[in-house]
mmCIF file of C-alpha atoms in Angstrom:
data_model
loop_
_atom_site.group_PDB
_atom_site.id
_atom_site.type_symbol
_atom_site.label_atom_id
_atom_site.label_comp_id
_atom_site.label_asym_id
_atom_site.label_seq_id
_atom_site.Cartn_x
_atom_site.Cartn_y
_atom_site.Cartn_z
ATOM 1 C CA UNK A 282 33.454 -52.872 16.366
ATOM 2 C CA UNK A 283 30.397 -53.415 14.153
ATOM 3 C CA UNK A 284 28.146 -52.109 16.923
ATOM 4 C CA UNK A 285 30.280 -48.975 17.325
ATOM 5 C CA UNK A 286 30.212 -48.402 13.562
ATOM 6 C CA UNK A 287 26.406 -48.659 13.415
ATOM 7 C CA UNK A 288 26.134 -46.203 16.359
ATOM 8 C CA UNK A 289 28.263 -43.700 14.466
ATOM 9 C CA UNK A 290 26.133 -44.173 11.366
ATOM 10 C CA UNK A 291 22.982 -43.484 13.391
ATOM 11 C CA UNK A 292 24.562 -40.365 14.910
ATOM 12 C CA UNK A 293 25.511 -39.084 11.447
ATOM 13 C CA UNK A 294 22.021 -39.830 10.111
ATOM 14 C CA UNK A 295 20.402 -38.069 13.057
ATOM 15 C CA UNK A 296 22.700 -35.056 12.539
ATOM 16 C CA UNK A 297 21.817 -34.969 8.850
ATOM 17 C CA UNK A 298 18.101 -35.028 9.620
ATOM 18 C CA UNK A 299 18.449 -32.247 12.163
ATOM 19 C CA UNK A 300 20.347 -30.033 9.705
ATOM 20 C CA UNK A 301 17.924 -30.679 6.843
ATOM 21 C CA UNK A 302 15.497 -27.988 5.690
ATOM 22 C CA UNK A 303 12.688 -27.456 8.157
ATOM 23 C CA UNK A 304 9.277 -28.429 6.857
ATOM 24 C CA UNK A 305 6.765 -25.593 6.410
ATOM 25 C CA UNK A 306 4.294 -25.507 9.308
ATOM 26 C CA UNK A 307 1.375 -26.674 7.161
ATOM 27 C CA UNK A 308 3.288 -29.653 5.688
ATOM 28 C CA UNK A 309 4.513 -30.513 9.161
ATOM 29 C CA UNK A 310 0.932 -30.505 10.471
ATOM 30 C CA UNK A 311 -0.393 -32.658 7.649
ATOM 31 C CA UNK A 312 2.419 -35.197 7.878
ATOM 32 C CA UNK A 313 1.707 -35.485 11.584
ATOM 33 C CA UNK A 314 -1.870 -36.379 10.675
ATOM 34 C CA UNK A 315 -3.267 -33.148 12.073
ATOM 35 C CA UNK A 316 -6.492 -31.616 10.884
ATOM 36 C CA UNK A 317 -5.670 -28.506 8.753
ATOM 37 C CA UNK A 318 -8.132 -26.539 10.875
ATOM 38 C CA UNK A 319 -5.740 -26.944 13.790
ATOM 39 C CA UNK A 320 -3.540 -24.323 12.062
ATOM 40 C CA UNK A 321 -6.215 -21.674 12.567
ATOM 41 C CA UNK A 322 -5.707 -19.206 15.391
ATOM 42 C CA UNK A 323 -8.852 -17.978 17.072
ATOM 43 C CA UNK A 324 -8.265 -14.449 18.307
ATOM 44 C CA UNK A 325 -10.621 -12.035 19.984
ATOM 45 C CA UNK A 326 -11.801 -10.562 16.684
ATOM 46 C CA UNK A 327 -10.753 -12.856 13.865
ATOM 47 C CA UNK A 328 -10.025 -16.456 12.966
ATOM 48 C CA UNK A 329 -6.595 -16.176 11.353
ATOM 49 C CA UNK A 330 -4.057 -18.261 9.455
ATOM 50 C CA UNK A 331 -0.462 -17.229 8.804
ATOM 51 C CA UNK A 332 1.737 -18.996 6.250
ATOM 52 C CA UNK A 333 4.355 -16.251 6.051
ATOM 53 C CA UNK A 334 7.849 -17.076 4.733
ATOM 54 C CA UNK A 335 7.176 -20.757 4.028
ATOM 55 C CA UNK A 336 9.011 -20.821 0.688
ATOM 56 C CA UNK A 337 5.778 -21.708 -1.114
ATOM 57 C CA UNK A 338 5.633 -21.437 -4.906
ATOM 58 C CA UNK A 339 1.976 -22.487 -4.938
ATOM 59 C CA UNK A 340 -0.801 -22.523 -2.369
ATOM 60 C CA UNK A 341 -1.721 -25.799 -0.593
ATOM 61 C CA UNK A 342 -5.101 -27.177 -1.718
ATOM 62 C CA UNK A 343 -6.386 -27.627 1.832
ATOM 63 C CA UNK A 344 -6.365 -23.837 2.231
ATOM 64 C CA UNK A 345 -9.510 -23.326 0.156
ATOM 65 C CA UNK A 346 -11.523 -25.576 2.471
ATOM 66 C CA UNK A 347 -10.882 -23.402 5.526
ATOM 67 C CA UNK A 348 -14.052 -21.361 5.099
ATOM 68 C CA UNK A 349 -13.885 -19.946 8.626
ATOM 69 C CA UNK A 350 -10.664 -17.997 8.070
ATOM 70 C CA UNK A 351 -11.058 -14.207 8.268
ATOM 71 C CA UNK A 352 -7.401 -13.102 8.291
ATOM 72 C CA UNK A 353 -5.032 -14.808 5.860
ATOM 73 C CA UNK A 354 -1.337 -13.976 5.581
ATOM 74 C CA UNK A 355 0.519 -15.526 2.607
ATOM 75 C CA UNK A 356 3.180 -12.814 2.437
ATOM 76 C CA UNK A 357 6.883 -13.224 1.678
ATOM 77 C CA UNK A 358 6.702 -16.488 -0.236
ATOM 78 C CA UNK A 359 7.376 -17.160 -3.938
ATOM 79 C CA UNK A 360 3.800 -17.506 -5.087
ATOM 80 C CA UNK A 361 3.392 -16.954 -8.834
ATOM 81 C CA UNK A 362 -0.403 -17.276 -8.931
ATOM 82 C CA UNK A 363 -3.455 -17.362 -6.680
ATOM 83 C CA UNK A 364 -6.102 -19.836 -7.922
ATOM 84 C CA UNK A 365 -9.784 -18.960 -8.504
ATOM 85 C CA UNK A 366 -10.532 -21.012 -5.356
ATOM 86 C CA UNK A 367 -9.665 -17.835 -3.403
ATOM 87 C CA UNK A 368 -13.286 -16.827 -3.940
ATOM 88 C CA UNK A 369 -14.401 -19.638 -1.607
ATOM 89 C CA UNK A 370 -12.956 -17.809 1.412
ATOM 90 C CA UNK A 371 -15.826 -15.350 1.467
ATOM 91 C CA UNK A 372 -15.435 -14.542 5.171
ATOM 92 C CA UNK A 373 -12.015 -12.962 4.624
ATOM 93 C CA UNK A 374 -11.658 -9.512 6.165
ATOM 94 C CA UNK A 375 -7.851 -9.162 5.887
ATOM 95 C CA UNK A 376 -5.724 -10.662 3.081
ATOM 96 C CA UNK A 377 -1.949 -10.181 2.822
ATOM 97 C CA UNK A 378 -0.297 -11.335 -0.426
ATOM 98 C CA UNK A 379 2.666 -8.959 -0.191
ATOM 99 C CA UNK A 380 6.198 -9.958 -1.166
ATOM 100 C CA UNK A 381 5.431 -12.668 -3.720
ATOM 101 C CA UNK A 382 5.826 -12.998 -7.517
ATOM 102 C CA UNK A 383 2.205 -12.501 -8.569
ATOM 103 C CA UNK A 384 1.645 -11.182 -12.088
ATOM 104 C CA UNK A 385 -2.137 -11.000 -11.727
ATOM 105 C CA UNK A 386 -4.999 -11.551 -9.301
ATOM 106 C CA UNK A 387 -7.903 -13.896 -10.048
ATOM 107 C CA UNK A 388 -11.177 -12.177 -10.941
ATOM 108 C CA UNK A 389 -12.783 -14.290 -8.192
ATOM 109 C CA UNK A 390 -11.270 -11.835 -5.695
ATOM 110 C CA UNK A 391 -14.502 -9.933 -6.305
ATOM 111 C CA UNK A 392 -16.343 -12.645 -4.349
ATOM 112 C CA UNK A 393 -14.640 -11.537 -1.126
ATOM 113 C CA UNK A 394 -17.484 -9.192 -0.193
ATOM 114 C CA UNK A 395 -16.345 -8.866 3.447
ATOM 115 C CA UNK A 396 -12.770 -7.853 2.592
ATOM 116 C CA UNK A 397 -11.643 -4.667 4.354
ATOM 117 C CA UNK A 398 -7.838 -4.817 4.083
ATOM 118 C CA UNK A 399 -5.805 -6.042 1.095
ATOM 119 C CA UNK A 400 -2.007 -5.985 0.689
ATOM 120 C CA UNK A 401 -0.574 -6.995 -2.689
ATOM 121 C CA UNK A 402 2.534 -4.836 -2.417
ATOM 122 C CA UNK A 403 5.930 -5.986 -3.715
ATOM 123 C CA UNK A 404 4.727 -8.269 -6.486
ATOM 124 C CA UNK A 405 4.851 -8.184 -10.311
ATOM 125 C CA UNK A 406 1.335 -6.951 -11.093
ATOM 126 C CA UNK A 407 0.859 -5.060 -14.360
ATOM 127 C CA UNK A 408 -2.891 -4.638 -13.918
ATOM 128 C CA UNK A 409 -5.658 -4.995 -11.364
ATOM 129 C CA UNK A 410 -8.881 -6.913 -12.087
ATOM 130 C CA UNK A 411 -12.022 -4.771 -12.420
ATOM 131 C CA UNK A 412 -13.756 -7.317 -10.170
ATOM 132 C CA UNK A 413 -11.842 -5.968 -7.164
ATOM 133 C CA UNK A 414 -14.283 -3.064 -7.212
ATOM 134 C CA UNK A 415 -16.990 -5.533 -6.059
ATOM 135 C CA UNK A 416 -15.261 -5.627 -2.651
ATOM 136 C CA UNK A 417 -17.312 -2.632 -1.534
ATOM 137 C CA UNK A 418 -16.248 -2.902 2.119
ATOM 138 C CA UNK A 419 -12.569 -2.400 1.240
ATOM 139 C CA UNK A 420 -10.981 0.301 3.427
ATOM 140 C CA UNK A 421 -7.224 -0.256 3.050
ATOM 141 C CA UNK A 422 -5.470 -1.208 -0.201
ATOM 142 C CA UNK A 423 -1.730 -1.387 -0.891
ATOM 143 C CA UNK A 424 -0.545 -2.069 -4.443
ATOM 144 C CA UNK A 425 2.876 -0.463 -3.976
ATOM 145 C CA UNK A 426 6.049 -1.779 -5.635
ATOM 146 C CA UNK A 427 4.425 -3.325 -8.710
ATOM 147 C CA UNK A 428 4.372 -2.445 -12.436
ATOM 148 C CA UNK A 429 0.881 -0.943 -12.653
ATOM 149 C CA UNK A 430 0.211 2.018 -14.968
ATOM 150 C CA UNK A 431 -3.580 2.290 -14.795
ATOM 151 C CA UNK A 432 -6.631 1.279 -12.774
ATOM 152 C CA UNK A 433 -10.050 0.139 -14.016
ATOM 153 C CA UNK A 434 -12.721 2.867 -14.002
ATOM 154 C CA UNK A 435 -14.878 0.637 -11.793
ATOM 155 C CA UNK A 436 -12.499 1.457 -8.913
ATOM 156 C CA UNK A 437 -14.679 4.515 -8.400
ATOM 157 C CA UNK A 438 -17.143 2.114 -6.721
ATOM 158 C CA UNK A 439 -14.782 1.548 -3.750
ATOM 159 C CA UNK A 440 -16.503 4.322 -1.825
ATOM 160 C CA UNK A 441 -15.356 3.051 1.610
ATOM 161 C CA UNK A 442 -11.664 3.099 0.686
ATOM 162 C CA UNK A 443 -9.742 5.259 3.168
ATOM 163 C CA UNK A 444 -6.087 4.375 2.577
ATOM 164 C CA UNK A 445 -4.582 3.740 -0.853
ATOM 165 C CA UNK A 446 -0.890 3.117 -1.543
ATOM 166 C CA UNK A 447 0.115 3.110 -5.226
ATOM 167 C CA UNK A 448 3.753 4.128 -4.720
ATOM 168 C CA UNK A 449 6.592 2.656 -6.777
ATOM 169 C CA UNK A 450 4.552 1.851 -9.864
ATOM 170 C CA UNK A 451 4.380 3.271 -13.412
ATOM 171 C CA UNK A 452 1.569 5.828 -13.292
ATOM 172 C CA UNK A 453 2.051 8.790 -15.639
ATOM 173 C CA UNK A 454 -1.117 10.438 -14.358
ATOM 174 C CA UNK A 455 -3.386 9.973 -11.357
ATOM 175 C CA UNK A 456 -6.171 7.621 -12.522
ATOM 176 C CA UNK A 457 -9.504 9.444 -12.887
ATOM 177 C CA UNK A 458 -11.307 6.884 -10.710
ATOM 178 C CA UNK A 459 -9.242 7.989 -7.685
ATOM 179 C CA UNK A 460 -10.912 11.405 -7.656
ATOM 180 C CA UNK A 461 -14.217 9.639 -6.982
ATOM 181 C CA UNK A 462 -12.930 8.019 -3.764
ATOM 182 C CA UNK A 463 -14.338 10.669 -1.435
ATOM 183 C CA UNK A 464 -13.529 8.733 1.775
ATOM 184 C CA UNK A 465 -9.765 8.706 1.120
ATOM 185 C CA UNK A 466 -7.707 10.171 3.964
ATOM 186 C CA UNK A 467 -4.335 8.688 2.836
ATOM 187 C CA UNK A 468 -3.057 8.633 -0.747
ATOM 188 C CA UNK A 469 0.518 7.631 -1.634
ATOM 189 C CA UNK A 470 1.647 7.979 -5.254
ATOM 190 C CA UNK A 471 5.348 8.528 -4.616
ATOM 191 C CA UNK A 472 7.980 7.104 -6.989
ATOM 192 C CA UNK A 473 5.867 7.026 -10.135
ATOM 193 C CA UNK A 474 6.071 9.059 -13.366
ATOM 194 C CA UNK A 475 3.406 11.683 -12.644
ATOM 195 C CA UNK A 476 3.701 14.940 -14.559
ATOM 196 C CA UNK A 477 0.787 16.798 -13.009
ATOM 197 C CA UNK A 478 -2.059 16.716 -10.480
ATOM 198 C CA UNK A 479 -5.518 17.449 -11.883
ATOM 199 C CA UNK A 480 -7.701 20.201 -10.424
ATOM 200 C CA UNK A 481 -10.077 17.341 -9.527
ATOM 201 C CA UNK A 482 -7.900 16.679 -6.464
ATOM 202 C CA UNK A 483 -10.231 19.068 -4.622
ATOM 203 C CA UNK A 484 -12.916 16.355 -4.558
ATOM 204 C CA UNK A 485 -10.866 14.340 -2.039
ATOM 205 C CA UNK A 486 -12.173 16.543 0.749
ATOM 206 C CA UNK A 487 -11.137 14.162 3.559
ATOM 207 C CA UNK A 488 -7.508 13.779 2.489
ATOM 208 C CA UNK A 489 -5.083 14.167 5.392
ATOM 209 C CA UNK A 490 -1.914 12.633 3.938
ATOM 210 C CA UNK A 491 -0.955 13.137 0.289
ATOM 211 C CA UNK A 492 2.437 11.888 -0.914
ATOM 212 C CA UNK A 493 3.666 12.427 -4.488
ATOM 213 C CA UNK A 494 7.429 12.580 -3.898
ATOM 214 C CA UNK A 495 9.844 11.408 -6.596
ATOM 215 C CA UNK A 496 7.765 12.215 -9.666
ATOM 216 C CA UNK A 497 8.013 14.732 -12.529
ATOM 217 C CA UNK A 498 5.383 17.189 -11.299
ATOM 218 C CA UNK A 499 6.048 20.721 -12.564
ATOM 219 C CA UNK A 500 3.292 22.635 -10.755
ATOM 220 C CA UNK A 501 0.709 22.233 -7.996
ATOM 221 C CA UNK A 502 -2.933 22.935 -8.894
ATOM 222 C CA UNK A 503 -4.707 25.799 -7.119
ATOM 223 C CA UNK A 504 -7.511 23.408 -6.085
ATOM 224 C CA UNK A 505 -5.032 21.509 -3.894
ATOM 225 C CA UNK A 506 -5.139 24.514 -1.559
ATOM 226 C CA UNK A 507 -8.792 23.826 -0.754
ATOM 227 C CA UNK A 508 -8.056 20.477 0.950
ATOM 228 C CA UNK A 509 -8.596 21.933 4.399
ATOM 229 C CA UNK A 510 -7.950 18.586 6.154
ATOM 230 C CA UNK A 511 -4.429 18.143 4.724
ATOM 231 C CA UNK A 512 -1.795 17.557 7.437
ATOM 232 C CA UNK A 513 1.025 16.094 5.339
ATOM 233 C CA UNK A 514 1.833 17.141 1.783
ATOM 234 C CA UNK A 515 4.992 15.574 0.360
ATOM 235 C CA UNK A 516 6.147 16.893 -3.016
ATOM 236 C CA UNK A 517 9.890 16.324 -2.457
ATOM 237 C CA UNK A 518 12.025 15.468 -5.521
ATOM 238 C CA UNK A 519 9.839 16.893 -8.282
ATOM 239 C CA UNK A 520 10.228 19.660 -10.905
ATOM 240 C CA UNK A 521 8.218 22.356 -9.107
ATOM 241 C CA UNK A 522 9.347 25.952 -9.710
ATOM 242 C CA UNK A 523 6.452 27.994 -8.253
ATOM 243 C CA UNK A 524 3.844 27.518 -5.539
ATOM 244 C CA UNK A 525 0.152 28.476 -5.759
ATOM 245 C CA UNK A 526 -0.591 31.747 -3.938
ATOM 246 C CA UNK A 527 -3.444 30.117 -2.013
ATOM 247 C CA UNK A 528 -1.209 27.528 -0.379
ATOM 248 C CA UNK A 529 -1.556 29.432 2.913
ATOM 249 C CA UNK A 530 -5.131 28.086 3.123
ATOM 250 C CA UNK A 531 -3.682 24.695 4.163
ATOM 251 C CA UNK A 532 -3.769 25.707 7.817
ATOM 252 C CA UNK A 533 -3.436 22.164 9.158
ATOM 253 C CA UNK A 534 0.084 21.824 7.797
ATOM 254 C CA UNK A 535 2.111 22.373 10.982
ATOM 255 C CA UNK A 536 5.592 23.124 9.571
ATOM 256 C CA UNK A 537 8.095 22.817 6.762
ATOM 257 C CA UNK A 538 9.023 19.157 7.267
ATOM 258 C CA UNK A 539 12.340 17.468 6.557
ATOM 259 C CA UNK A 540 11.878 14.061 8.202
ATOM 260 C CA UNK A 541 9.770 11.803 5.917
ATOM 261 C CA UNK A 542 7.678 10.692 8.920
ATOM 262 C CA UNK A 543 6.782 14.237 10.013
ATOM 263 C CA UNK A 544 3.532 15.963 9.204
ATOM 264 C CA UNK A 545 3.834 19.229 7.329
ATOM 265 C CA UNK A 546 4.928 20.499 3.919
ATOM 266 C CA UNK A 547 7.756 18.514 2.283
ATOM 267 C CA UNK A 548 9.100 20.653 -0.562
ATOM 268 C CA UNK A 549 12.834 19.802 -0.692
ATOM 269 C CA UNK A 550 14.772 18.984 -3.872
ATOM 270 C CA UNK A 551 12.673 21.063 -6.277
ATOM 271 C CA UNK A 552 14.034 23.757 -8.648
ATOM 272 C CA UNK A 553 12.049 26.495 -6.863
ATOM 273 C CA UNK A 554 12.459 29.953 -8.333
ATOM 274 C CA UNK A 555 13.860 32.705 -6.138
ATOM 275 C CA UNK A 556 13.098 33.969 -3.567
ATOM 276 C CA UNK A 557 11.191 30.810 -2.536
ATOM 277 C CA UNK A 558 14.219 28.797 -1.309
ATOM 278 C CA UNK A 559 15.218 31.619 1.053
ATOM 279 C CA UNK A 560 11.620 32.201 2.191
ATOM 280 C CA UNK A 561 11.154 28.522 3.006
ATOM 281 C CA UNK A 562 14.235 28.588 5.218
ATOM 282 C CA UNK A 563 12.281 30.952 7.476
ATOM 283 C CA UNK A 564 9.629 28.300 8.113
ATOM 284 C CA UNK A 565 6.012 27.739 7.144
ATOM 285 C CA UNK A 566 4.609 30.937 8.661
ATOM 286 C CA UNK A 567 7.102 33.042 6.725
ATOM 287 C CA UNK A 568 6.224 31.170 3.510
ATOM 288 C CA UNK A 569 2.482 31.559 4.054
ATOM 289 C CA UNK A 570 2.845 35.293 4.803
ATOM 290 C CA UNK A 571 4.906 35.740 1.656
ATOM 291 C CA UNK A 572 2.287 33.964 -0.482
ATOM 292 C CA UNK A 573 -0.580 35.893 1.138
ATOM 293 C CA UNK A 574 1.096 39.256 0.509
ATOM 294 C CA UNK A 575 1.996 38.236 -3.029
ATOM 295 C CA UNK A 576 -1.654 37.426 -3.704
ATOM 296 C CA UNK A 577 -2.868 40.726 -2.203
ATOM 297 C CA UNK A 578 -0.496 42.734 -4.393
ATOM 298 C CA UNK A 579 -1.786 41.072 -7.543
#
């Protein structure tokens, strides 16, 4: 009887252990006496480490000794801070901190001189350190879904930046430093509090995708019409009543677009003055012809 009882106890204990919370991969490795470097994956291009969705509220200390790592994914945890030790990982090319609870970034991020891609979307940032502008190789930056209302002027130094996502923040105007980013081909400022677009937009001569949906923009600047490379212009859900006569110069816009993923002109849900709503129903060519004729008659 006693033997049977102890067997049942062992079964219950084993069941309890099996149902318990699974250890994060890095804790599991360390408890098993493994070398932390064994967590690194050596791909064709990069040495990478992924600690995604591990329930971490702070970063493990061993991380900052992995100097070889080039791609680091710490997304979808509950991290509230990244320590200054981040600066030790100076070989990083890709860093993903998205989906955490970060209120700020350490100024030591400026030591990551090889960084090309940085995701800090879906956090609680209210500002961005000026030192980030020292990451001169940066090409892709997402700061979407934060609480940012301005950028440091030094951002103008990020001359290699090609894709910038600032959507779902608190910008009332497009920061001046953005107009200096001449390599930009993608700029997303949707779901902010923008009231206008400066004529300086014309300096972004390589822009192909420009999204400013869900703002309070009342008019489009004439200089926007000189962005000859523009293939997607999304101004849905704004306060636009009239369109600039020179809009027909945007010859790379293929159509009036309704699907958010489509290239073209997105102009829905604006209080456009008549006869623009009817003209737009005829398609982009009809709209462009209307604007061209309107300009000629002036």
